[in-house]
Coordinates of C-alpha atoms in Angstrom, one line a residue:
Chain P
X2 CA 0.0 0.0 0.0
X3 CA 1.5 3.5 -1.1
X4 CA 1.2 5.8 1.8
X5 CA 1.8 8.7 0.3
X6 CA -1.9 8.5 -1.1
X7 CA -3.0 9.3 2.4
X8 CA 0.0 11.4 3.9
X9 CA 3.2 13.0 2.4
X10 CA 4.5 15.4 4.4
X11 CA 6.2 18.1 2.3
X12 CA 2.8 18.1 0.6
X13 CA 1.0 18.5 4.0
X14 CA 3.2 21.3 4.9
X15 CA 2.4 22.9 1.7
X16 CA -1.4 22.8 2.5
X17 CA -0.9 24.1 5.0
X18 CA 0.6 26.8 4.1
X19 CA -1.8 27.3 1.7
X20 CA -4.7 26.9 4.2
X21 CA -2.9 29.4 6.8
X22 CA -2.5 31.8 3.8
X23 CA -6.2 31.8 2.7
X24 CA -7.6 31.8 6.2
X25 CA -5.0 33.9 8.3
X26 CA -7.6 37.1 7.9
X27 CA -10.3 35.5 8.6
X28 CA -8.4 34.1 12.1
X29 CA -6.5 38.0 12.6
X30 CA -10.4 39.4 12.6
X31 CA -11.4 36.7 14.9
X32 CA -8.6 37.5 17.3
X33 CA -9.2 41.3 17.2
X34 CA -12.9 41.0 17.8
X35 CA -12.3 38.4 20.3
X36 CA -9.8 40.4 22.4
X37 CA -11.8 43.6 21.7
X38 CA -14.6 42.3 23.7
X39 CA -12.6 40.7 26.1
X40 CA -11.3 44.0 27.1
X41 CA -14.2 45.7 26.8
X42 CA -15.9 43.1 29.5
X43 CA -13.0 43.7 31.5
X44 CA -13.1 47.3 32.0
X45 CA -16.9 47.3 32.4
X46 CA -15.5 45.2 35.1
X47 CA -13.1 47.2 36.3
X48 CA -15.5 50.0 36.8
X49 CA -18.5 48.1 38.0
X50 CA -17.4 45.5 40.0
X51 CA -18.4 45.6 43.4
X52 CA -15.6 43.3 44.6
X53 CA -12.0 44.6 45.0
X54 CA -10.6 41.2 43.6
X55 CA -10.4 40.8 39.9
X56 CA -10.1 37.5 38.9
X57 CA -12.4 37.1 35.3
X58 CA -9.8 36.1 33.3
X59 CA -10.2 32.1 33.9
X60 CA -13.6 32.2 32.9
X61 CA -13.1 35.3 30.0
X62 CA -10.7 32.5 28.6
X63 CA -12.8 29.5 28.6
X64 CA -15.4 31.4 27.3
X65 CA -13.7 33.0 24.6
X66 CA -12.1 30.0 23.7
X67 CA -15.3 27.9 23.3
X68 CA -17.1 30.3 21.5
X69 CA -14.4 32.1 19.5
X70 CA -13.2 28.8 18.9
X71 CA -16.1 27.0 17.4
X72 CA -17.3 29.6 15.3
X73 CA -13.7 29.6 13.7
X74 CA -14.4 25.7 13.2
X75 CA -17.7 26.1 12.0
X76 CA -15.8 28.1 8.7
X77 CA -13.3 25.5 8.1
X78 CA -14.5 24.1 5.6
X79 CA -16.1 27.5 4.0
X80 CA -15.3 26.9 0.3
X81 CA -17.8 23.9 0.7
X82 CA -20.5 26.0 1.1
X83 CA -20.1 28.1 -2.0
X84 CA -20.2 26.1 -5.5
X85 CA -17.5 27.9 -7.7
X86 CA -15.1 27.7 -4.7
X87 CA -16.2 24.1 -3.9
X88 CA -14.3 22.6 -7.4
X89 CA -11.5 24.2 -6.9
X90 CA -11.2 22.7 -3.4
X91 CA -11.9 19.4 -3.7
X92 CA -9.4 19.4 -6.7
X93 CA -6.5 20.4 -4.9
X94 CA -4.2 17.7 -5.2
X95 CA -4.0 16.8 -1.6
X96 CA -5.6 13.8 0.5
X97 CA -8.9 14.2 2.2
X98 CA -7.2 13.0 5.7
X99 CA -4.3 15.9 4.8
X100 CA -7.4 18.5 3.8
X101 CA -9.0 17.5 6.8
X102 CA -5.7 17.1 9.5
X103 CA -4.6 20.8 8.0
X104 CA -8.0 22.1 9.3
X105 CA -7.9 20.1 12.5
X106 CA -4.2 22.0 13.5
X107 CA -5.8 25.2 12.5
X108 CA -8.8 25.4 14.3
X109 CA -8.2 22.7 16.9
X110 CA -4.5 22.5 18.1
X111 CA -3.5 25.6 16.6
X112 CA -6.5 27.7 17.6
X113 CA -5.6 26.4 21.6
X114 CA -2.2 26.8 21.3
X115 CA -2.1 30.2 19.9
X116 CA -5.5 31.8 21.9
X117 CA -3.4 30.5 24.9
X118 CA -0.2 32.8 24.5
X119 CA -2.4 35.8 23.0
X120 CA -4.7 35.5 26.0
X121 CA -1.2 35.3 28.4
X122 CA -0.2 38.7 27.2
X123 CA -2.9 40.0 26.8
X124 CA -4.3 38.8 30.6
X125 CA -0.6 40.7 31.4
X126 CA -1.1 44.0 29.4
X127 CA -4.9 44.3 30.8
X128 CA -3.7 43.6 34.4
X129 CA -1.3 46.2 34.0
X130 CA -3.1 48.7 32.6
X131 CA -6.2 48.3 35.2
X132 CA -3.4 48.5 37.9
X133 CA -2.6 52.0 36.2
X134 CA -6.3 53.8 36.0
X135 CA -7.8 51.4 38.7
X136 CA -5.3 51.6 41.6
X137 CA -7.5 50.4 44.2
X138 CA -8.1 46.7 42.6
X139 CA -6.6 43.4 42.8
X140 CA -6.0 41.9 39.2
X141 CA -5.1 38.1 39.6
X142 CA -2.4 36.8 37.1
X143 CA -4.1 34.6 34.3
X144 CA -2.6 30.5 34.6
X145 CA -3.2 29.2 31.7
X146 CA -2.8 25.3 34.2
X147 CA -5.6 26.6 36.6
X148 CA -8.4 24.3 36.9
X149 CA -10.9 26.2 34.4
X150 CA -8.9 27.0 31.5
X151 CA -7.3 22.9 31.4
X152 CA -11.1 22.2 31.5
X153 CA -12.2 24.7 29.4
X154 CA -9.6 23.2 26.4
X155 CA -10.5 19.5 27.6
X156 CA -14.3 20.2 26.6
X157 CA -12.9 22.4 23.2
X158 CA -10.8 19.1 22.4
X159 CA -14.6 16.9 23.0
X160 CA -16.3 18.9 21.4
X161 CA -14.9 20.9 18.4
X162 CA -15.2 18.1 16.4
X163 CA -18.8 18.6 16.2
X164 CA -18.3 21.8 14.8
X165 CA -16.1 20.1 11.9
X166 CA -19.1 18.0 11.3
X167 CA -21.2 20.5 10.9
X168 CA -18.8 22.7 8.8
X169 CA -18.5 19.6 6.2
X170 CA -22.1 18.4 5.9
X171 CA -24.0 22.1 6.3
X172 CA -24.3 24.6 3.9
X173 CA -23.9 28.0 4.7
X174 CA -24.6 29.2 8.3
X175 CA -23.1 26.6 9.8
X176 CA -22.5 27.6 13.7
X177 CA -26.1 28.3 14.1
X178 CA -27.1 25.1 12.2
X179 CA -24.9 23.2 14.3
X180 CA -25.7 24.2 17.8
X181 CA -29.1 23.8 17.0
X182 CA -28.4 20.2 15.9
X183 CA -26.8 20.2 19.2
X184 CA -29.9 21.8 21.4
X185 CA -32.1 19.1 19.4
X186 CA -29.6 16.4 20.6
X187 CA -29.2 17.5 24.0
X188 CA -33.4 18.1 24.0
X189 CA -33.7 14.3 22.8
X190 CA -31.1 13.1 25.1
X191 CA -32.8 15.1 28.3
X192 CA -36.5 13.5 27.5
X193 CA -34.6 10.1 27.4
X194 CA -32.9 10.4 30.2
X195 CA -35.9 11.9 32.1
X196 CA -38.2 9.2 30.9
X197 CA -35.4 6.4 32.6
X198 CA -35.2 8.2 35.7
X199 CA -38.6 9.2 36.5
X200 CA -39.7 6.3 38.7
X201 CA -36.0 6.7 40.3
X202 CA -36.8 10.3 41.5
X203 CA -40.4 9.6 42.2
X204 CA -40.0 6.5 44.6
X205 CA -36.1 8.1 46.1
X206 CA -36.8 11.6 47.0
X207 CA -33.8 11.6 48.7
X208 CA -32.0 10.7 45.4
X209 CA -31.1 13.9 44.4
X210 CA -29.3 15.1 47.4
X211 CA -27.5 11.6 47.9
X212 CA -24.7 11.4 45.3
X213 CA -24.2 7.2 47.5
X214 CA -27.7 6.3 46.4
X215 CA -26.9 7.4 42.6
X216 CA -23.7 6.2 43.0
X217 CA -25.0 2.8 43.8
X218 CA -27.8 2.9 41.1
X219 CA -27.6 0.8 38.2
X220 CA -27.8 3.6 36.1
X221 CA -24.5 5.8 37.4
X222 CA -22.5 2.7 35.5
X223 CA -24.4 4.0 32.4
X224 CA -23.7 7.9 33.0
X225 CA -20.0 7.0 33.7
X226 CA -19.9 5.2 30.6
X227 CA -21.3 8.1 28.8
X228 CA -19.2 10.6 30.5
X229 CA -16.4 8.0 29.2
X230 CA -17.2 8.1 25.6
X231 CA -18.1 11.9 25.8
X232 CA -14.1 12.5 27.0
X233 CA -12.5 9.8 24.9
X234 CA -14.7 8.9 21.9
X235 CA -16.6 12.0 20.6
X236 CA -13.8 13.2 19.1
X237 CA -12.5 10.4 17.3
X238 CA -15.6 10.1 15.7
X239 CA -16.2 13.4 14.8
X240 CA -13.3 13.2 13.0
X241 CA -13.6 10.4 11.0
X242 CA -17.2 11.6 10.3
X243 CA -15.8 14.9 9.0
X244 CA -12.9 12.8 7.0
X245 CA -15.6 10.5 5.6
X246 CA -18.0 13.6 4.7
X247 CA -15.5 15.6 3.2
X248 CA -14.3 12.0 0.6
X249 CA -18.1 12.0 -0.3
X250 CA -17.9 15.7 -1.2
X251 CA -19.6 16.2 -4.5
X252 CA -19.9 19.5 -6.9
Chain H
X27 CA -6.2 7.5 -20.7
X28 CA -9.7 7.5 -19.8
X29 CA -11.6 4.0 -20.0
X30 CA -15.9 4.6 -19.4
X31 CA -17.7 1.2 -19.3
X32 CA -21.7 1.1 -19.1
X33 CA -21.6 4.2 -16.8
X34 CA -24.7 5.5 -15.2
X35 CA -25.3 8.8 -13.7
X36 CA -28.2 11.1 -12.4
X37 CA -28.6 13.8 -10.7
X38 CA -31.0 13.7 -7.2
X39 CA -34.3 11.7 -7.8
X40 CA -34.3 12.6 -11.4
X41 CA -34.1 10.3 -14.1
X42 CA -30.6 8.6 -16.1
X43 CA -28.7 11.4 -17.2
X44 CA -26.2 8.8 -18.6
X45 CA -27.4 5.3 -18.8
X46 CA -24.7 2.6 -20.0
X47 CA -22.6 5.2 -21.3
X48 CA -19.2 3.5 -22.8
X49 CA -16.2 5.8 -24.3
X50 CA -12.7 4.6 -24.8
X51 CA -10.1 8.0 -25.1
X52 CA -6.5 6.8 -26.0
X53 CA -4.1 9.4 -24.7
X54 CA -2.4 12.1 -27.3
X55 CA -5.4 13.9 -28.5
X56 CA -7.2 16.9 -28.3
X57 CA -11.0 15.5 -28.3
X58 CA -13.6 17.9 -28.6
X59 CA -16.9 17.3 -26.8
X60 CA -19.6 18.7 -28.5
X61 CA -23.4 18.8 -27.5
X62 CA -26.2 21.2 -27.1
X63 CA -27.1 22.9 -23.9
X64 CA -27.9 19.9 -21.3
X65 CA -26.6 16.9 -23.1
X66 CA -24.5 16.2 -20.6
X67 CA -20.7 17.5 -21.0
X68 CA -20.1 18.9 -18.1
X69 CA -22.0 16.5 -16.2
X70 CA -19.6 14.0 -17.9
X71 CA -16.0 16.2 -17.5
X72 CA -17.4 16.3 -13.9
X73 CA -17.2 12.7 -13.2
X74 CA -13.9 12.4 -15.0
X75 CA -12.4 14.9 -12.6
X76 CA -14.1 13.3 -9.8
X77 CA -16.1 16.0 -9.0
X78 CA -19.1 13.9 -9.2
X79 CA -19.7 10.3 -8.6
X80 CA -21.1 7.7 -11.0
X81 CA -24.0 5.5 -9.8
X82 CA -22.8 2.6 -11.9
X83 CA -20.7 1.5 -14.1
X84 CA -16.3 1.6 -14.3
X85 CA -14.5 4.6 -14.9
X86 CA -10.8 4.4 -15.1
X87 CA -8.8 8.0 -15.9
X88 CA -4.9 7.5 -16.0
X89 CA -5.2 3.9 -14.2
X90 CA -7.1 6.2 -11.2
X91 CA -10.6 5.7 -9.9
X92 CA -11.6 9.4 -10.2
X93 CA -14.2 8.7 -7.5
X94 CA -11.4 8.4 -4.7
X95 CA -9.5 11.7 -5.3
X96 CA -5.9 10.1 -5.2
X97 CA -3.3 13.3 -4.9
X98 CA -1.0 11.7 -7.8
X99 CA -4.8 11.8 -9.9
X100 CA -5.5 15.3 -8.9
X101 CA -2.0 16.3 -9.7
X102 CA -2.0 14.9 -12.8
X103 CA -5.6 16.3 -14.0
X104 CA -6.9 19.9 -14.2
X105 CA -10.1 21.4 -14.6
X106 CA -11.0 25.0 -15.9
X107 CA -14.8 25.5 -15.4
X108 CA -16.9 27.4 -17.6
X109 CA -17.4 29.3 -13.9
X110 CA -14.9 30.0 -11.9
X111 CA -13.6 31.5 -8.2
X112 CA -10.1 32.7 -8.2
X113 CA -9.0 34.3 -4.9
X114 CA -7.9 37.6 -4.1
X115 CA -4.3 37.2 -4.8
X116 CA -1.8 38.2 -7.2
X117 CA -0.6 36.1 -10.3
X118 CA 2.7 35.5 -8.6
X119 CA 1.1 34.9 -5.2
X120 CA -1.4 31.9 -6.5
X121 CA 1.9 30.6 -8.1
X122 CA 3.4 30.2 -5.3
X123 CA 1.1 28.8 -3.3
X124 CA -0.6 26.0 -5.8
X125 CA 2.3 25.3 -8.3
X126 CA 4.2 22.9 -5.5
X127 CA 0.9 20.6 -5.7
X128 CA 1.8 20.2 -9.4
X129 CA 5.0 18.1 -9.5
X130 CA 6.7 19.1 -13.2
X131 CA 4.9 23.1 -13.0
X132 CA 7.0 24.9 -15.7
X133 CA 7.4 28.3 -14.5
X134 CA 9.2 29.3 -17.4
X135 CA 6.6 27.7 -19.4
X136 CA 4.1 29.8 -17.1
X137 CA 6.1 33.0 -17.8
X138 CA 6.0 32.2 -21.3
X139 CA 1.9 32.2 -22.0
X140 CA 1.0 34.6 -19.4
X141 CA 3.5 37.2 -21.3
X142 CA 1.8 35.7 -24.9
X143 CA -2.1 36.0 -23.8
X144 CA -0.7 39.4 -21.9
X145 CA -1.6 39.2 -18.5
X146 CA -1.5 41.8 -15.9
X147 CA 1.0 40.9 -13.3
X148 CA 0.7 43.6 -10.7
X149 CA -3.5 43.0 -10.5
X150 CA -5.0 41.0 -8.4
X151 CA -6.6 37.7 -9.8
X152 CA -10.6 38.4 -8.3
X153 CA -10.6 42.3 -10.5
X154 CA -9.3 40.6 -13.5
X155 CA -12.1 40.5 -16.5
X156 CA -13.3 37.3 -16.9
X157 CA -11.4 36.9 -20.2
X158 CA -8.3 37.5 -18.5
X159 CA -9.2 35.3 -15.5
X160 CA -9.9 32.4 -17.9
X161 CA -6.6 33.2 -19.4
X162 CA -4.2 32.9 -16.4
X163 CA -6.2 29.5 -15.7
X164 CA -5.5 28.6 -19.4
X165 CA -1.6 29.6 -18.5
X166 CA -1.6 27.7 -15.5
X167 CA -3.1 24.9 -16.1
X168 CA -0.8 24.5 -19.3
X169 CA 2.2 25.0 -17.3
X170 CA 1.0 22.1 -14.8
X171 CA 1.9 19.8 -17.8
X172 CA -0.9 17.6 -16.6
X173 CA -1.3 14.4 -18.1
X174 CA -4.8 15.3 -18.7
X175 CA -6.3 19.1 -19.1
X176 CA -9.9 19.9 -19.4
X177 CA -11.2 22.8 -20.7
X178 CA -15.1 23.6 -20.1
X179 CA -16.3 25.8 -22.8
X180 CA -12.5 27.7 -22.8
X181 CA -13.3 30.2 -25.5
X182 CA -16.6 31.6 -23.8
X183 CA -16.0 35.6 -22.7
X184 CA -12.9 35.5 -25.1
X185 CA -12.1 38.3 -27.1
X186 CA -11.1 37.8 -31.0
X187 CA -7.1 37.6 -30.6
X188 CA -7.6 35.8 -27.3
X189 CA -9.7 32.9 -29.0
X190 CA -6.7 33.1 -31.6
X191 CA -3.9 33.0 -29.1
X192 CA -6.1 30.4 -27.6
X193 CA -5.7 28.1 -30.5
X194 CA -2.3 28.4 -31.1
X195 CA -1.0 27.7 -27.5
X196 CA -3.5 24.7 -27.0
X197 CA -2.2 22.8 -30.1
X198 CA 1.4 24.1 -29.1
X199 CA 0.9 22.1 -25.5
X200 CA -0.5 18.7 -26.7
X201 CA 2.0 15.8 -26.7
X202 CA 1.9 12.2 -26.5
X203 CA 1.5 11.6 -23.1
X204 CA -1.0 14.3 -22.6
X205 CA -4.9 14.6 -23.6
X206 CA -7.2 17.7 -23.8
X207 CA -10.6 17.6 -23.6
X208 CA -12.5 20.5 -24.9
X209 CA -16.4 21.2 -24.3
X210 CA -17.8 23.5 -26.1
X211 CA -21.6 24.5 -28.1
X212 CA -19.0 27.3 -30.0
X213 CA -17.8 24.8 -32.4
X214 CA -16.5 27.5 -34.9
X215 CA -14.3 28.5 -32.4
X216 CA -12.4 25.1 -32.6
X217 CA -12.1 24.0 -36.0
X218 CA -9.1 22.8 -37.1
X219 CA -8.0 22.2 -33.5
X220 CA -10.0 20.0 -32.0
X221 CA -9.8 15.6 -33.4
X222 CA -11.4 13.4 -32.6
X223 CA -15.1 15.4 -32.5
X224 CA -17.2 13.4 -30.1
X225 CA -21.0 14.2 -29.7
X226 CA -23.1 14.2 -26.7
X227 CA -26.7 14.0 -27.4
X228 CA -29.4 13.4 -24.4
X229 CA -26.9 11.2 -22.4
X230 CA -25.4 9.1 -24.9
X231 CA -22.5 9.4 -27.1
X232 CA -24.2 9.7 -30.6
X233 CA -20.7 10.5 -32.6
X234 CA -17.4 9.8 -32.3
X235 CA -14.7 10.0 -35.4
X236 CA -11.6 11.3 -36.0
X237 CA -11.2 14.4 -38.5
X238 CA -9.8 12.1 -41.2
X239 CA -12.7 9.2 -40.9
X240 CA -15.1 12.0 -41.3
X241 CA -13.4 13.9 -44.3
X242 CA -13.3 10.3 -45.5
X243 CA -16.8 10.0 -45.3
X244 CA -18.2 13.1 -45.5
X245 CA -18.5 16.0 -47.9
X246 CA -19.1 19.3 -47.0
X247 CA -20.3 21.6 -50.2
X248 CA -22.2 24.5 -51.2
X249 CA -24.8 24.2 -53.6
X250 CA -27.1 26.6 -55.3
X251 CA -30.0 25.2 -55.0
X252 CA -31.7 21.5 -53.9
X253 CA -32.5 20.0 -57.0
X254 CA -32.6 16.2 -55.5
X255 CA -32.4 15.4 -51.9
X256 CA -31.2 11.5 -52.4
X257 CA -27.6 11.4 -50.9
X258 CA -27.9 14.1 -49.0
X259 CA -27.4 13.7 -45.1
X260 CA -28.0 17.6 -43.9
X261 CA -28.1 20.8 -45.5
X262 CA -29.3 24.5 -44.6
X263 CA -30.0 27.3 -46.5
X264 CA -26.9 29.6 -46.4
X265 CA -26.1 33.0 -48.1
X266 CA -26.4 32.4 -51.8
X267 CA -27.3 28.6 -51.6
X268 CA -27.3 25.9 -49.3
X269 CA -24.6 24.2 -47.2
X270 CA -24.7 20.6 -47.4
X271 CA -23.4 17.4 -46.3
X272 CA -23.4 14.0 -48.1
X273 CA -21.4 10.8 -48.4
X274 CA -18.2 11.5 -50.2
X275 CA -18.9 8.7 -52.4
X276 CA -16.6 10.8 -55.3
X277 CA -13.4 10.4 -52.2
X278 CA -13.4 14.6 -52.7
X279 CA -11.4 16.7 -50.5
X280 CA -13.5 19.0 -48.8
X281 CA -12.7 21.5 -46.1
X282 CA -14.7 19.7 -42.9
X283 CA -17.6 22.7 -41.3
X284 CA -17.7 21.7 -38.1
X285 CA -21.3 23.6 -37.2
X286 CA -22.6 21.6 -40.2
X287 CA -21.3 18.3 -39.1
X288 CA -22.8 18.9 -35.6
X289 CA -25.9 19.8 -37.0
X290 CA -26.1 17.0 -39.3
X291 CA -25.4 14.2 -36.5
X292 CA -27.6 15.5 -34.2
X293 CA -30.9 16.4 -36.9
X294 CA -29.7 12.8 -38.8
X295 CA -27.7 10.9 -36.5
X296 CA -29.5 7.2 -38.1
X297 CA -27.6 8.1 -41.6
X298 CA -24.8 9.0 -40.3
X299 CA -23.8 6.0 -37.8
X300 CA -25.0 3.9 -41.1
X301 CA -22.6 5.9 -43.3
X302 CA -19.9 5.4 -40.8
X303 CA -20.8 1.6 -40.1
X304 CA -20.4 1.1 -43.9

């Protein structure tokens, strides 16, 4: 089996090259509108706060990075969505799994890598400046291995993928069309899950408070086993359902 | 070069575009692909590119199943659309980026036709006219020295010397290992450039001869007037007479009209498969 029909990696490199070349605008103006607002936020903090002790920036990061994040995945794949630019894209002589890998760095590894140092310096530059014009605060330093933000890029490793799915298989407005095929997901999953436990919290009313009677429910085995494949599997298979998608591509 | 065997295609829930379509091309050639407006040519130079899938059927382009999108097929194929996207980026720029994809890119070769078909280097590619646009993708694609370069109705929003300068690189750029496959309805536009002449009618291949075979077979004349109609395969009034086509029964040399021969398979294609069965 020749492997270069799946991976060479001059011609990765040059994709990606390419890639970063076509879509580094597109990533600047998320960055600049990103960080606009997060400074804005923060000096509406600075001013309104009642609390002397500033400490948004774990949470301004997670956030940012979800959302910021996702809606940079949800264009990955933009020249799908538009049929002149489609051709051209799926004749680029490149493999699907190196069209698809070069996208993954970008707005998955990339996009966390390279939020991570911008939000350091900028978490430094803001702290310093509300230090300046708002001498009587606290600013705490931004750690980028606090609990929150390692969480925060745990769940943007799950779930990103999802995003990718959607940016291969929807046309054209593709953040909104995926997160409401996530809403109806979660929706359908909630009624399940309801429906399963309703006799549970009906005849154990104590059930709720007691994490020891959940824990030694039948059904905890189940939730740990979907919190499992949540962490470990969602990803995988977003990806190959984006690789797969993007090989049954069609003008 | 590119082997078709009993190939089926259709569009979403609508019926055969192609049904058991079968088309040997041998490489070396520059075929032209002729067919009136939905007979199926780009539909057809689609699925050769692997741009769109067959339901049925073999297709085998350069030993390559065009369906899976191999990188040695794509870099060994290109495409210029009748419509097109080209980023915003200069000449040099696009170059640069998409000529490592293309393993033998001349850029001499490049420097050569995009200074022949004189094309703005200091503009960027999306405020180009369209003739020019076309033109760098002509240059381009030329310079890939693809095994296998298709050209989607190439002369369409050409100006006069264009179409000219048109002609002369294409047949410059052909070689033995290397096949173009023109579509086009402007058939004037590619006579004496385009052989073998294959004809697409309502999903089936209806025609497909080399230049020779059909001045062999075929005679195009004027006449003044229609006196007797026996012999004749086509023939349409034309300034001071009628144009005609017949079976060159007499072995005369005529000068092969291209929009006649078109006209004549597709109004009389019966006659002219028996003429060419003979």
């Amino acid at each position: 089996m020749n492997l270069t029909c799946y991976f060479s990696l001059s011609r990765f490199l040059q994709l990606l090259k390419l890639e970063w070349s076509r879509s580094r605008k597109g990533i600047l103006i998320t960055f600049l509108i990103t960080f606009g607002l997060l400074f804005t936020v923060f000096i509406l903090e600075s001013v309104f706060s009642y609390s002397k002790i500033c400490n948004s920036h774990p949470s301004a990061y997670a956030f940012a990075l979800l959302t910021a994040g996702f809606i940079l995945s949800s264009l990955a794949f933009n020249d799908l969505g538009h049929s002149l630019r489609r051709h051209n894209y799926l004749m680029l002589p490149a493999s699907t799994f190196e069209k698809f890998f070069s996208m993954w760095l970008l707005t998955c590894a990339g996009w966390i890598i390279a939020f991570t140092l911008v939000y350091i310096l900028y978490s430094a530059g803001a702290n310093a400046l509300g230090h300046l014009f708002f001498s009587d605060r606290t600013y705490i330093a931004f750690s980028p291995v606090a609990r929150i933000p390692v969480n925060a890029i745990c769940y943007y490793l799950a779930i990103q993928g999802v995003f990718l799915v959607g940016a291969v298989h929807f046309r054209g407005f593709v953040f909104p069309k995926t997160i409401l095929a996530l809403l109806i997901f979660g929706m359908v999953c909630g009624i399940i899950f309801y429906f399963t436990m309703s006799d549970l919290f009906q005849t154990n009313p104590e059930f709720i408070n007691e994490y020891s009677v959940l824990k030694n429910n039948a059904l905890y085995k189940v939730w740990m086993m979907v919190r499992w494949m949540f962490r470990w599997l969602l990803a995988p298979l977003c990806w190959v359902i984006t690789c797969l998608g993007l090989k049954e591509q069609e003008v | 070069m590119i082997k078709i065997e009993n190939l089926s295609f259709s569009y979403h829930h609508r019926k055969l575009l192609f049904d058991r379509l079968n088309l040997v091309l041998p490489p070396g050639n520059i075929y032209g692909l002729l067919g009136r407006n939905g007979a199926g040519k780009t539909t057809l130079l689609k699925i050769i590119a692997g741009l769109l899938f067959p339901k049925t059927g073999r297709i085998d382009v350069m030993g390559f199943y065009p369906k899976d999108r191999h990188p040695q097929f794509l870099s060994e194929i290109f495409l210029i659309a009748e419509e097109f996207n080209l980023p915003s980026m200069k000449m040099e720029h696009f170059v640069h980026l998409y000529s490592p994809f293309y393993p033998r890119f001349n850029h001499n070769l490049f420097k050569e036709y995009s200074e022949e078909l004189k094309l703005p280097e200091e503009e960027k590619l999306s405020v180009m006219s369209y003739g020019q646009k076309k033109n760098f993708l002509l240059s381009f694609g030329l310079a890939t020295d693809s095994r296998l370069l298709i050209l989607d109705e190439p002369t369409n929003g050409l100006d006069i010397p264009s179409k000219s300068r048109f002609r002369k690189i294409v047949a410059n750029a052909i070689h033995d290992e290397r096949s173009f496959i023109i579509s086009t309805h402007q058939v004037r536009d590619m006579e004496n450039l385009i052989d073998p002449i294959i004809i697409l009618d309502e999903g089936k291949i209806i025609f497909s001869q080399d230049c020779e075979r059909i001045s062999g077979r075929l005679a195009f004349t004027k006449q003044a007037e229609i006196a007797d109609r026996k012999g004749l395969v086509y023939y349409e009034s034309v300034l001071g007479g009628y144009a005609v086509v017949k079976e060159n029964t007499e072995h005369d040399e005529t000068r092969m009209n291209l929009e006649l021969l078109f006209n004549a398979v597709i109004s009389n294609k019966e006659e002219i498969n028996a003429i060419f069965n003979s």
